[in-house]
Structure formats: structure tokens, C-alpha cells
mmCIF file of C-alpha atoms and ligand atoms in Angstrom:
data_model
loop_
_atom_site.group_PDB
_atom_site.id
_atom_site.type_symbol
_atom_site.label_atom_id
_atom_site.label_comp_id
_atom_site.label_asym_id
_atom_site.label_seq_id
_atom_site.Cartn_x
_atom_site.Cartn_y
_atom_site.Cartn_z
ATOM 1 C CA MET Q 663 -10.609 -19.364 -16.681
ATOM 2 C CA ILE Q 664 -7.472 -20.134 -18.380
ATOM 3 C CA PRO Q 665 -5.138 -16.929 -19.395
ATOM 4 C CA ALA Q 666 -4.509 -16.251 -23.040
ATOM 5 C CA SER Q 667 -1.039 -17.712 -23.955
ATOM 6 C CA PHE Q 668 2.358 -16.027 -22.837
ATOM 7 C CA ASP Q 669 6.000 -16.204 -22.620
ATOM 8 C CA TYR Q 670 7.300 -16.370 -19.477
ATOM 9 C CA HIS Q 671 10.802 -15.046 -18.689
ATOM 10 C CA ARG Q 672 12.943 -15.268 -15.461
ATOM 11 C CA PRO Q 673 15.787 -12.738 -15.535
ATOM 12 C CA ALA Q 674 18.427 -13.138 -13.062
ATOM 13 C CA SER Q 675 19.324 -9.574 -12.726
ATOM 14 C CA LEU Q 676 17.426 -5.743 -12.870
ATOM 15 C CA ASP Q 677 19.112 -4.911 -16.016
ATOM 16 C CA GLU Q 678 17.963 -8.035 -17.870
ATOM 17 C CA ALA Q 679 14.640 -7.449 -16.284
ATOM 18 C CA LEU Q 680 14.751 -3.807 -17.694
ATOM 19 C CA LYS Q 681 15.954 -4.854 -21.226
ATOM 20 C CA LEU Q 682 13.174 -7.459 -21.745
ATOM 21 C CA LEU Q 683 10.771 -4.771 -20.564
ATOM 22 C CA LYS Q 684 12.536 -2.152 -23.546
ATOM 23 C CA LYS Q 685 12.285 -5.025 -26.149
ATOM 24 C CA HIS Q 686 8.655 -6.313 -25.418
ATOM 25 C CA GLY Q 687 7.141 -2.619 -24.859
ATOM 26 C CA ASP Q 688 3.339 -2.879 -24.006
ATOM 27 C CA ASP Q 689 3.158 -6.150 -24.540
ATOM 28 C CA ALA Q 690 5.584 -7.122 -21.187
ATOM 29 C CA LYS Q 691 4.215 -6.736 -18.006
ATOM 30 C CA VAL Q 692 6.180 -7.517 -14.429
ATOM 31 C CA LEU Q 693 5.373 -10.440 -12.666
ATOM 32 C CA SER Q 694 6.202 -10.336 -8.725
ATOM 33 C CA GLY Q 695 3.942 -12.259 -6.625
ATOM 34 C CA GLY Q 696 1.263 -12.717 -9.225
ATOM 35 C CA MET Q 697 -1.284 -12.796 -6.776
ATOM 36 C CA SER Q 698 -3.247 -9.517 -8.533
ATOM 37 C CA LEU Q 699 -1.989 -9.992 -11.926
ATOM 38 C CA LEU Q 700 -2.596 -13.789 -12.332
ATOM 39 C CA PRO Q 701 -6.439 -13.407 -11.227
ATOM 40 C CA MET Q 702 -6.861 -10.281 -13.935
ATOM 41 C CA LEU Q 703 -5.235 -12.570 -16.763
ATOM 42 C CA LYS Q 704 -7.090 -15.811 -15.875
ATOM 43 C CA LEU Q 705 -10.372 -13.519 -15.927
ATOM 44 C CA ARG Q 706 -9.143 -11.972 -19.189
ATOM 45 C CA LEU Q 707 -9.746 -8.596 -17.763
ATOM 46 C CA ALA Q 708 -5.906 -8.479 -18.977
ATOM 47 C CA SER Q 709 -3.548 -10.288 -21.524
ATOM 48 C CA PHE Q 710 0.152 -9.612 -22.258
ATOM 49 C CA SER Q 711 2.570 -11.790 -24.431
ATOM 50 C CA HIS Q 712 5.590 -11.591 -22.094
ATOM 51 C CA LEU Q 713 5.501 -11.753 -18.228
ATOM 52 C CA VAL Q 714 8.892 -10.747 -16.661
ATOM 53 C CA ASP Q 715 9.250 -12.392 -13.609
ATOM 54 C CA ILE Q 716 11.262 -10.452 -11.166
ATOM 55 C CA GLY Q 717 10.982 -13.047 -8.242
ATOM 56 C CA ARG Q 718 14.654 -14.599 -8.861
ATOM 57 C CA ILE Q 719 16.490 -11.122 -9.013
ATOM 58 C CA PRO Q 720 18.965 -11.452 -5.946
ATOM 59 C CA GLY Q 721 18.795 -8.498 -3.681
ATOM 60 C CA LEU Q 722 15.179 -7.005 -3.976
ATOM 61 C CA ASP Q 723 13.639 -8.502 -0.882
ATOM 62 C CA ALA Q 724 15.448 -6.841 1.866
ATOM 63 C CA ILE Q 725 13.823 -5.365 5.139
ATOM 64 C CA LYS Q 726 16.177 -3.271 6.978
ATOM 65 C CA GLU Q 727 16.677 0.155 8.868
ATOM 66 C CA GLU Q 728 19.673 2.277 7.849
ATOM 67 C CA LYS Q 729 20.196 5.734 8.932
ATOM 68 C CA GLY Q 730 16.670 6.247 10.175
ATOM 69 C CA VAL Q 731 15.125 4.948 7.126
ATOM 70 C CA VAL Q 732 13.331 1.494 6.796
ATOM 71 C CA ARG Q 733 14.310 0.166 3.248
ATOM 72 C CA ILE Q 734 11.956 -2.563 2.068
ATOM 73 C CA GLY Q 735 12.722 -4.044 -1.045
ATOM 74 C CA ALA Q 736 9.986 -4.259 -3.672
ATOM 75 C CA MET Q 737 10.098 -8.098 -3.598
ATOM 76 C CA ALA Q 738 9.571 -8.385 0.222
ATOM 77 C CA ARG Q 739 6.576 -10.868 0.455
ATOM 78 C CA GLN Q 740 3.830 -9.836 2.912
ATOM 79 C CA ALA Q 741 4.690 -12.796 5.146
ATOM 80 C CA ALA Q 742 8.075 -11.846 5.430
ATOM 81 C CA LEU Q 743 6.993 -8.448 6.487
ATOM 82 C CA GLU Q 744 4.777 -9.861 9.242
ATOM 83 C CA ARG Q 745 7.428 -11.599 10.659
ATOM 84 C CA SER Q 746 9.881 -9.057 10.792
ATOM 85 C CA GLU Q 747 11.220 -7.158 13.598
ATOM 86 C CA VAL Q 748 11.813 -4.038 11.958
ATOM 87 C CA VAL Q 749 8.452 -3.548 10.999
ATOM 88 C CA ARG Q 750 6.693 -4.423 14.399
ATOM 89 C CA ALA Q 751 9.210 -2.149 16.173
ATOM 90 C CA LYS Q 752 9.218 0.863 14.007
ATOM 91 C CA LEU Q 753 5.996 0.649 11.830
ATOM 92 C CA PRO Q 754 3.222 -0.491 13.941
ATOM 93 C CA ILE Q 755 0.765 1.031 11.317
ATOM 94 C CA LEU Q 756 2.123 -1.510 8.728
ATOM 95 C CA ALA Q 757 2.143 -4.177 11.308
ATOM 96 C CA ASP Q 758 -1.597 -3.595 11.873
ATOM 97 C CA ALA Q 759 -2.259 -4.207 8.330
ATOM 98 C CA LEU Q 760 -0.467 -7.136 7.423
ATOM 99 C CA PRO Q 761 -2.610 -9.756 9.142
ATOM 100 C CA LEU Q 762 -5.662 -8.198 7.631
ATOM 101 C CA ILE Q 763 -4.463 -8.679 4.129
ATOM 102 C CA ALA Q 764 -5.992 -11.527 2.091
ATOM 103 C CA ASP Q 765 -5.134 -14.445 3.950
ATOM 104 C CA PRO Q 766 -1.735 -16.622 4.526
ATOM 105 C CA LEU Q 767 -1.766 -18.380 1.079
ATOM 106 C CA VAL Q 768 -2.016 -14.687 -0.547
ATOM 107 C CA ARG Q 769 0.588 -13.264 2.061
ATOM 108 C CA ASN Q 770 2.851 -15.887 1.432
ATOM 109 C CA ARG Q 771 3.122 -14.896 -2.496
ATOM 110 C CA GLY Q 772 2.295 -11.222 -2.469
ATOM 111 C CA THR Q 773 4.862 -8.491 -2.169
ATOM 112 C CA ILE Q 774 4.762 -4.915 -0.976
ATOM 113 C CA GLY Q 775 6.039 -3.845 -4.365
ATOM 114 C CA GLY Q 776 3.045 -5.518 -6.298
ATOM 115 C CA ASN Q 777 0.657 -4.044 -3.647
ATOM 116 C CA VAL Q 778 1.932 -0.610 -4.033
ATOM 117 C CA ALA Q 779 2.577 -0.901 -7.853
ATOM 118 C CA ASN Q 780 -1.010 -2.638 -8.761
ATOM 119 C CA GLY Q 781 -2.840 0.802 -8.260
ATOM 120 C CA ASP Q 782 -5.920 -0.906 -7.216
ATOM 121 C CA PRO Q 783 -7.449 1.382 -4.470
ATOM 122 C CA GLY Q 784 -8.683 -1.589 -2.628
ATOM 123 C CA ASN Q 785 -5.075 -2.477 -1.806
ATOM 124 C CA ASP Q 786 -3.894 -1.826 1.803
ATOM 125 C CA GLN Q 787 -0.620 -0.922 1.298
ATOM 126 C CA PRO Q 788 -0.545 2.287 -0.751
ATOM 127 C CA ALA Q 789 -2.817 4.205 1.810
ATOM 128 C CA ILE Q 790 -0.231 3.380 4.405
ATOM 129 C CA MET Q 791 2.335 4.321 2.338
ATOM 130 C CA ILE Q 792 0.792 7.808 2.221
ATOM 131 C CA ALA Q 793 0.512 8.181 5.870
ATOM 132 C CA LEU Q 794 4.199 7.192 6.596
ATOM 133 C CA GLY Q 795 5.426 9.578 3.965
ATOM 134 C CA ALA Q 796 6.940 6.845 2.088
ATOM 135 C CA THR Q 797 9.170 7.071 -1.146
ATOM 136 C CA PHE Q 798 9.084 4.487 -3.975
ATOM 137 C CA VAL Q 799 12.294 3.961 -6.021
ATOM 138 C CA ALA Q 800 11.857 3.053 -9.623
ATOM 139 C CA ARG Q 801 14.450 2.152 -11.997
ATOM 140 C CA GLY Q 802 14.211 2.484 -15.916
ATOM 141 C CA SER Q 803 16.980 3.857 -17.925
ATOM 142 C CA LYS Q 804 17.943 5.660 -14.588
ATOM 143 C CA GLU Q 805 16.838 5.564 -11.007
ATOM 144 C CA ARG Q 806 14.297 7.821 -9.525
ATOM 145 C CA SER Q 807 12.251 8.513 -6.381
ATOM 146 C CA ILE Q 808 8.387 9.190 -6.510
ATOM 147 C CA ALA Q 809 6.877 10.306 -3.125
ATOM 148 C CA ALA Q 810 3.877 7.851 -2.320
ATOM 149 C CA GLY Q 811 1.501 10.892 -2.107
ATOM 150 C CA GLU Q 812 2.146 11.734 -5.705
ATOM 151 C CA PHE Q 813 2.177 7.888 -7.236
ATOM 152 C CA TYR Q 814 -1.598 7.159 -7.847
ATOM 153 C CA GLN Q 815 -3.000 8.724 -10.598
ATOM 154 C CA GLY Q 816 -6.305 6.820 -11.108
ATOM 155 C CA LEU Q 817 -7.848 3.355 -11.067
ATOM 156 C CA TYR Q 818 -4.724 1.104 -12.213
ATOM 157 C CA GLN Q 819 -2.878 4.334 -13.228
ATOM 158 C CA THR Q 820 0.522 4.872 -11.262
ATOM 159 C CA ALA Q 821 3.472 7.439 -12.042
ATOM 160 C CA LEU Q 822 5.491 4.412 -12.885
ATOM 161 C CA ALA Q 823 6.605 4.878 -16.562
ATOM 162 C CA PRO Q 824 6.227 1.866 -19.088
ATOM 163 C CA GLY Q 825 9.359 -0.054 -18.845
ATOM 164 C CA GLU Q 826 10.224 0.782 -15.200
ATOM 165 C CA ILE Q 827 10.512 -1.552 -12.056
ATOM 166 C CA LEU Q 828 10.046 -0.691 -8.550
ATOM 167 C CA THR Q 829 12.800 -1.578 -6.578
ATOM 168 C CA GLU Q 830 12.424 -0.532 -3.039
ATOM 169 C CA ILE Q 831 10.465 1.388 -0.667
ATOM 170 C CA ARG Q 832 11.971 3.865 1.649
ATOM 171 C CA ILE Q 833 10.223 5.033 4.974
ATOM 172 C CA PRO Q 834 11.463 7.647 7.148
ATOM 173 C CA VAL Q 835 11.356 5.954 10.665
ATOM 174 C CA PRO Q 836 8.760 7.982 12.731
ATOM 175 C CA PRO Q 837 10.242 10.169 15.296
ATOM 176 C CA ALA Q 838 9.571 10.023 19.179
ATOM 177 C CA LYS Q 839 5.724 10.595 20.293
ATOM 178 C CA SER Q 840 4.816 9.512 16.871
ATOM 179 C CA GLY Q 841 1.827 6.994 16.608
ATOM 180 C CA GLY Q 842 0.132 5.068 13.785
ATOM 181 C CA ALA Q 843 -2.688 2.720 13.299
ATOM 182 C CA TYR Q 844 -4.619 1.126 10.144
ATOM 183 C CA VAL Q 845 -8.183 -0.019 10.938
ATOM 184 C CA LYS Q 846 -9.915 -2.095 8.498
ATOM 185 C CA LEU Q 847 -13.391 -3.200 8.009
ATOM 186 C CA LYS Q 848 -13.926 -6.385 5.724
ATOM 187 C CA ARG Q 849 -16.681 -8.811 5.549
ATOM 188 C CA LYS Q 850 -14.607 -11.975 5.809
ATOM 189 C CA THR Q 851 -10.835 -13.637 5.759
ATOM 190 C CA GLY Q 852 -9.725 -12.856 1.969
ATOM 191 C CA ASP Q 853 -11.913 -10.187 1.008
ATOM 192 C CA PHE Q 854 -10.561 -6.660 0.396
ATOM 193 C CA ALA Q 855 -11.736 -3.571 2.835
ATOM 194 C CA VAL Q 856 -15.149 -2.161 2.584
ATOM 195 C CA ALA Q 857 -13.095 0.977 3.893
ATOM 196 C CA ALA Q 858 -10.043 1.339 6.058
ATOM 197 C CA SER Q 859 -8.235 4.222 7.573
ATOM 198 C CA ALA Q 860 -4.541 4.806 7.778
ATOM 199 C CA VAL Q 861 -3.500 7.409 10.562
ATOM 200 C CA GLN Q 862 0.321 8.636 11.140
ATOM 201 C CA LEU Q 863 0.787 11.524 13.365
ATOM 202 C CA THR Q 864 3.261 12.912 15.771
ATOM 203 C CA LEU Q 865 2.868 15.000 19.043
ATOM 204 C CA GLY Q 866 4.622 18.078 20.063
ATOM 205 C CA LYS Q 867 6.080 18.636 23.289
ATOM 206 C CA ASN Q 868 3.037 20.111 24.767
ATOM 207 C CA GLY Q 869 1.147 16.929 23.891
ATOM 208 C CA ALA Q 870 -0.662 18.711 20.815
ATOM 209 C CA ILE Q 871 -0.550 17.223 17.374
ATOM 210 C CA ASP Q 872 2.201 18.765 15.522
ATOM 211 C CA ARG Q 873 1.609 16.692 12.480
ATOM 212 C CA CYS Q 874 -0.792 14.061 11.033
ATOM 213 C CA VAL Q 875 -1.434 12.213 7.853
ATOM 214 C CA ILE Q 876 -4.763 10.284 7.141
ATOM 215 C CA ALA Q 877 -5.488 8.253 4.069
ATOM 216 C CA LEU Q 878 -8.302 5.954 3.221
ATOM 217 C CA THR Q 879 -8.528 2.607 1.231
ATOM 218 C CA ASN Q 880 -11.343 1.658 -0.976
ATOM 219 C CA ALA Q 881 -12.637 5.223 -0.792
ATOM 220 C CA GLY Q 882 -12.219 6.323 -4.360
ATOM 221 C CA GLN Q 883 -10.429 5.722 -7.732
ATOM 222 C CA THR Q 884 -7.173 5.924 -5.897
ATOM 223 C CA PRO Q 885 -5.939 5.890 -2.322
ATOM 224 C CA VAL Q 886 -7.402 9.085 -0.817
ATOM 225 C CA GLU Q 887 -5.459 11.333 1.615
ATOM 226 C CA ALA Q 888 -7.655 13.572 3.765
ATOM 227 C CA LYS Q 889 -5.641 16.344 3.633
ATOM 228 C CA GLU Q 890 -8.133 18.749 5.253
ATOM 229 C CA ALA Q 891 -8.524 16.578 8.346
ATOM 230 C CA GLY Q 892 -4.656 16.611 8.636
ATOM 231 C CA LYS Q 893 -4.780 20.369 8.513
ATOM 232 C CA PHE Q 894 -7.366 20.886 10.955
ATOM 233 C CA LEU Q 895 -5.617 18.611 13.428
ATOM 234 C CA ALA Q 896 -2.350 20.152 13.219
ATOM 235 C CA GLY Q 897 -1.656 22.282 16.516
ATOM 236 C CA LYS Q 898 -4.808 20.973 18.273
ATOM 237 C CA ALA Q 899 -5.152 18.576 21.716
ATOM 238 C CA PRO Q 900 -5.804 15.346 20.930
ATOM 239 C CA ASP Q 901 -9.195 15.346 22.912
ATOM 240 C CA GLU Q 902 -12.056 13.246 22.085
ATOM 241 C CA PRO Q 903 -14.191 16.060 20.344
ATOM 242 C CA THR Q 904 -11.337 17.083 18.192
ATOM 243 C CA LEU Q 905 -10.511 13.570 16.831
ATOM 244 C CA ARG Q 906 -14.621 13.135 16.363
ATOM 245 C CA GLU Q 907 -14.704 16.219 14.328
ATOM 246 C CA ALA Q 908 -11.415 15.296 12.240
ATOM 247 C CA ALA Q 909 -12.731 11.813 11.607
ATOM 248 C CA GLN Q 910 -15.861 13.661 10.098
ATOM 249 C CA ILE Q 911 -13.718 16.007 8.025
ATOM 250 C CA ALA Q 912 -11.744 12.819 6.657
ATOM 251 C CA ALA Q 913 -14.772 10.842 5.489
ATOM 252 C CA LYS Q 914 -15.903 13.928 3.699
ATOM 253 C CA ALA Q 915 -12.894 13.252 1.320
ATOM 254 C CA SER Q 916 -13.948 10.044 0.443
ATOM 255 C CA SER Q 917 -15.852 9.371 -2.550
ATOM 256 C CA PRO Q 918 -16.294 5.336 -2.681
ATOM 257 C CA SER Q 919 -18.682 3.394 -5.106
ATOM 258 C CA ALA Q 920 -21.070 1.530 -4.092
ATOM 259 C CA ASP Q 921 -20.814 -2.543 -4.752
ATOM 260 C CA ARG Q 922 -21.489 -5.815 -3.191
ATOM 261 C CA ARG Q 923 -19.608 -4.571 0.071
ATOM 262 C CA GLY Q 924 -21.956 -1.594 0.552
ATOM 263 C CA SER Q 925 -23.747 1.792 -0.610
ATOM 264 C CA VAL Q 926 -22.166 4.993 -0.975
ATOM 265 C CA GLU Q 927 -23.540 6.031 2.352
ATOM 266 C CA TYR Q 928 -22.382 3.091 4.452
ATOM 267 C CA LYS Q 929 -18.846 3.407 3.156
ATOM 268 C CA LYS Q 930 -18.485 7.029 3.914
ATOM 269 C CA GLU Q 931 -19.801 6.312 7.417
ATOM 270 C CA MET Q 932 -17.375 3.534 7.715
ATOM 271 C CA ALA Q 933 -14.680 5.682 6.716
ATOM 272 C CA ARG Q 934 -15.588 8.379 9.444
ATOM 273 C CA VAL Q 935 -16.031 5.586 12.290
ATOM 274 C CA LEU Q 936 -12.704 3.724 11.176
ATOM 275 C CA THR Q 937 -10.648 6.851 11.150
ATOM 276 C CA GLY Q 938 -12.098 7.880 14.526
ATOM 277 C CA ARG Q 939 -10.871 4.629 15.985
ATOM 278 C CA ALA Q 940 -7.356 4.624 14.307
ATOM 279 C CA LEU Q 941 -6.776 8.183 15.367
ATOM 280 C CA LYS Q 942 -7.396 7.170 19.064
ATOM 281 C CA ILE Q 943 -4.996 4.087 18.826
ATOM 282 C CA ALA Q 944 -2.406 6.613 17.093
ATOM 283 C CA VAL Q 945 -2.627 9.008 19.625
ATOM 284 C CA GLU Q 946 -2.606 6.414 22.418
ATOM 285 C CA ARG Q 947 0.595 4.964 20.940
ATOM 286 C CA ALA Q 948 2.158 8.222 20.144
ATOM 287 C CA GLN Q 949 1.457 9.245 23.992
ATOM 288 C CA ARG Q 950 3.437 6.018 24.916
ATOM 289 C CA GLY Q 951 6.239 6.590 22.320
HETATM 290 P P1 LIG Z 339 1.480 -9.025 -8.936
HETATM 291 O O1 LIG Z 339 0.044 -9.556 -8.867
HETATM 292 O O2 LIG Z 339 2.881 -9.614 -9.429
HETATM 293 O O3 LIG Z 339 1.524 -7.730 -9.747
HETATM 294 C C1 LIG Z 339 0.452 -6.705 -9.461
HETATM 295 C C2 LIG Z 339 0.752 -5.499 -10.280
HETATM 296 O O4 LIG Z 339 1.815 -4.843 -10.024
HETATM 297 C C3 LIG Z 339 0.760 -6.060 -11.879
HETATM 298 O O5 LIG Z 339 0.576 -5.007 -12.596
HETATM 299 C C4 LIG Z 339 2.511 -5.886 -12.106
HETATM 300 O O6 LIG Z 339 3.006 -5.739 -13.399
HETATM 301 C C5 LIG Z 339 2.707 -4.903 -11.141
HETATM 302 N N1 LIG Z 339 4.120 -4.924 -10.148
HETATM 303 C C6 LIG Z 339 4.436 -5.765 -9.625
HETATM 304 N N2 LIG Z 339 5.689 -5.704 -8.708
HETATM 305 C C7 LIG Z 339 5.953 -4.534 -9.534
HETATM 306 C C8 LIG Z 339 7.197 -3.987 -9.441
HETATM 307 N N3 LIG Z 339 8.171 -4.326 -8.548
HETATM 308 N N4 LIG Z 339 7.403 -2.656 -10.209
HETATM 309 C C9 LIG Z 339 6.731 -2.525 -10.959
HETATM 310 N N5 LIG Z 339 5.525 -3.190 -11.404
HETATM 311 C C10 LIG Z 339 4.876 -4.043 -10.582
HETATM 312 N N6 LIG Z 339 -4.592 -6.763 -1.293
HETATM 313 C C11 LIG Z 339 -4.726 -6.052 -0.198
HETATM 314 O O7 LIG Z 339 -3.942 -5.317 -0.212
HETATM 315 N N7 LIG Z 339 -5.899 -6.483 0.399
HETATM 316 C C12 LIG Z 339 -6.561 -7.449 0.726
HETATM 317 O O8 LIG Z 339 -7.465 -7.447 1.450
HETATM 318 C C13 LIG Z 339 -6.169 -8.336 -0.529
HETATM 319 N N8 LIG Z 339 -7.169 -9.599 -0.382
HETATM 320 C C14 LIG Z 339 -6.836 -10.296 -1.552
HETATM 321 C C15 LIG Z 339 -7.567 -11.760 -1.473
HETATM 322 C C16 LIG Z 339 -7.282 -12.345 -2.659
HETATM 323 C C17 LIG Z 339 -8.124 -13.739 -2.586
HETATM 324 C C18 LIG Z 339 -5.935 -12.258 -3.704
HETATM 325 C C19 LIG Z 339 -5.890 -13.386 -4.889
HETATM 326 C C20 LIG Z 339 -5.381 -10.774 -3.309
HETATM 327 C C21 LIG Z 339 -5.644 -10.152 -2.028
HETATM 328 N N9 LIG Z 339 -4.927 -8.869 -2.251
HETATM 329 C C22 LIG Z 339 -5.225 -8.092 -1.367
HETATM 330 C C23 LIG Z 339 -3.799 -8.748 -3.220
HETATM 331 C C24 LIG Z 339 -2.633 -9.280 -2.842
HETATM 332 O O9 LIG Z 339 -2.150 -8.318 -1.828
HETATM 333 C C25 LIG Z 339 -1.520 -9.200 -4.116
HETATM 334 O O10 LIG Z 339 -0.623 -9.791 -3.611
HETATM 335 C C26 LIG Z 339 -0.836 -7.772 -4.296
HETATM 336 O O11 LIG Z 339 -1.988 -6.565 -4.329
HETATM 337 C C27 LIG Z 339 -0.376 -7.947 -5.142
HETATM 338 O O12 LIG Z 339 1.237 -8.250 -5.374
HETATM 339 P P2 LIG Z 339 1.815 -9.231 -5.873
HETATM 340 O O13 LIG Z 339 3.275 -9.519 -5.463
HETATM 341 O O14 LIG Z 339 1.116 -10.520 -5.963
HETATM 342 O O15 LIG Z 339 1.842 -8.565 -7.393
#
């Protein structure tokens, strides 16, 4: 289908983009890679009279490590992240996910900012950002920071205020003896997750789990942090029965809907199985780290 007509704006600076958003209010929408927004417009699930393309604004696509923080510009494309040495070396959990997002064509266009700002619980990067304890930086009339864990409020609803643009994602580099993993089940290339689990943990001096965050993709209206499972693991040795029980607790936090990808029971079971696998990989990585 052809989208309803709209005016296309290509501002050259962030200030210009913010002005356009302010001027056109609810009639305007930010466009980054267009890989989620354009299909929605084409299917006429949404329509906006003004699209503000932030793709030509300089300085929004950096991927760098600075003072113990990985800073990723909102316009960093998924393909660039996939090639990034910083991501591979510092954030294996994100490196796990990138080749599993959509297909190479979509990853060449899609951005991390669009992926996390979209508010679709099927997007992979939100759960990973929650597991990593990321902070999202937004610019409106002023700059503010929002914790990834507090960003998702409902289906396609985020903490971004109207007229705000997500500019950067800041991720603290995990300390020594940390490990993360993202394990995803999808039916075929180009499909979203049936279920997926993001695990990021740190081991203490005695080898026990100091801290663990587990977050699930496509497990509800928003990415779901399995907080009880994280609490259960704190202070425990990462042995097989403990990890198995934690995966069971994590699956209880999920409340998926039945669709063509499977029944509620199947998806909950997959959340359990995938969390069990992600925990095992994360522990192995932490023990090596
Ligand atoms: P856009 O489509 O441009 O924008 C998405 C939304 O975010 C819009 O509402 C837009 O206004 C808002 N937005 C974008 N950038 C900003 C910003 N900087 N500040 C404020 N708001 C902003 N994703 C997955 O995670 N996993 C998958 O398996 C997967 N499979 C896919 C399969 C196909 C066939 C397709 C077409 C897409 C798939 N996607 C998948 C989605 C893809 O990763 C998108 O690229 C991503 O979700 C959105 O990024 P974008 O840059 O294209 O954003």
C-alpha cells in the first residue's frame, strides 16, 4: 500500500530538527532508518503530515568508549554496530543479537535509536539495554537522561516526551568477571523473535553471582525485566540447578500473547529454555573474563 502523503524534512542540525518537531507537534514524527516507521505508514497503521529525517545530522552516529562508558549515537546503524570492535570487545551480549536482527538489508538502514525508541516489544535491543543498565539521552527543550529500565511504559509507549529526540545511548562497560548473552528463537531470517532472553551478570570474588539482570523480548507489551529471577540469583553459586530454577522464575515474569509465532504456553516455555541457555553462556563468559 502507498502511505498517506506527508512533507519530508531533512534538517542539517539537531536544533533545526527540534524546531520542526515543535512547530508541527503531533503531526510530525522522527524518521531515522525508516525500517519500522515506513512499513507502519505503508500499512496505514499510522499517518503523519511531517516526517523529520534525522539521518543527515552530523555527529549522531558515533560508537566509542570513553571513561568506562560505551557511547552509541542514536543514528548508529545496526550494520555499523555489527562491525564495531568496541561492541565485540566490550558488549558481547549486543554482538550476539546484531546478526539475528531482521536481515542484512534492514540492518544497513535500521538504527539503534530507532530500535529502542520504537517501543515495539518485538525489537531486540530494548531488553539488551535493560540488561546492560543503559541510559538513554534525549534532547527536547533541554537534555535529560532516562534509564532503559524506566523507558518502556506500554505498547509503543515510551518515556520520550512529544518533540524529544533520542540522541545517545550510554552503556557502562561491564566490570571484570562479567558476562552477558542474548539468545533468541525466531522462525526464519527476517522474522521477529518468538521469544528471546538477555542476561548480563557479574561474578564476585568467591565465584558466586554478585548481580544479574535478565530481560525478555516479546514477552509482554513492553520488554520484561525478570526482577525476581535476578534477586534469586544474587549471592548464589552459578551451578546448574540454580540456573535452571532462575530460568523458571524468569519465565513466570513473561506474559506473551498468542499469535502466529506460537501459543502463550509455548512462548513461556521458550522464555524458560532461552533464559537457561543465556545464563549458562553468560556465566561461562564471566568465568573467562
Ligand atoms: P524508524 O523506523 O525510522 O523509527 C521507528 C520509531 O522510532 C518511529 O516511531 C520513530 O519516530 C522513532 N524514532 C526513531 N529514531 C528516533 C530518535 N532518535 N529519537 C526519537 N524517536 C525516534 N527489529 C528487531 O529488533 N528484531 C528483528 O528481528 C527485526 N526484524 C525486522 C524484520 C523486518 C522485515 C523489518 C522491516 C524490520 C525488522 N526489525 C527488527 C525492525 C528494525 O530493526 C528497525 O530498523 C528498528 O526497529 C527501527 O529502527 P529505524 O532506525 O529503522 O527506525
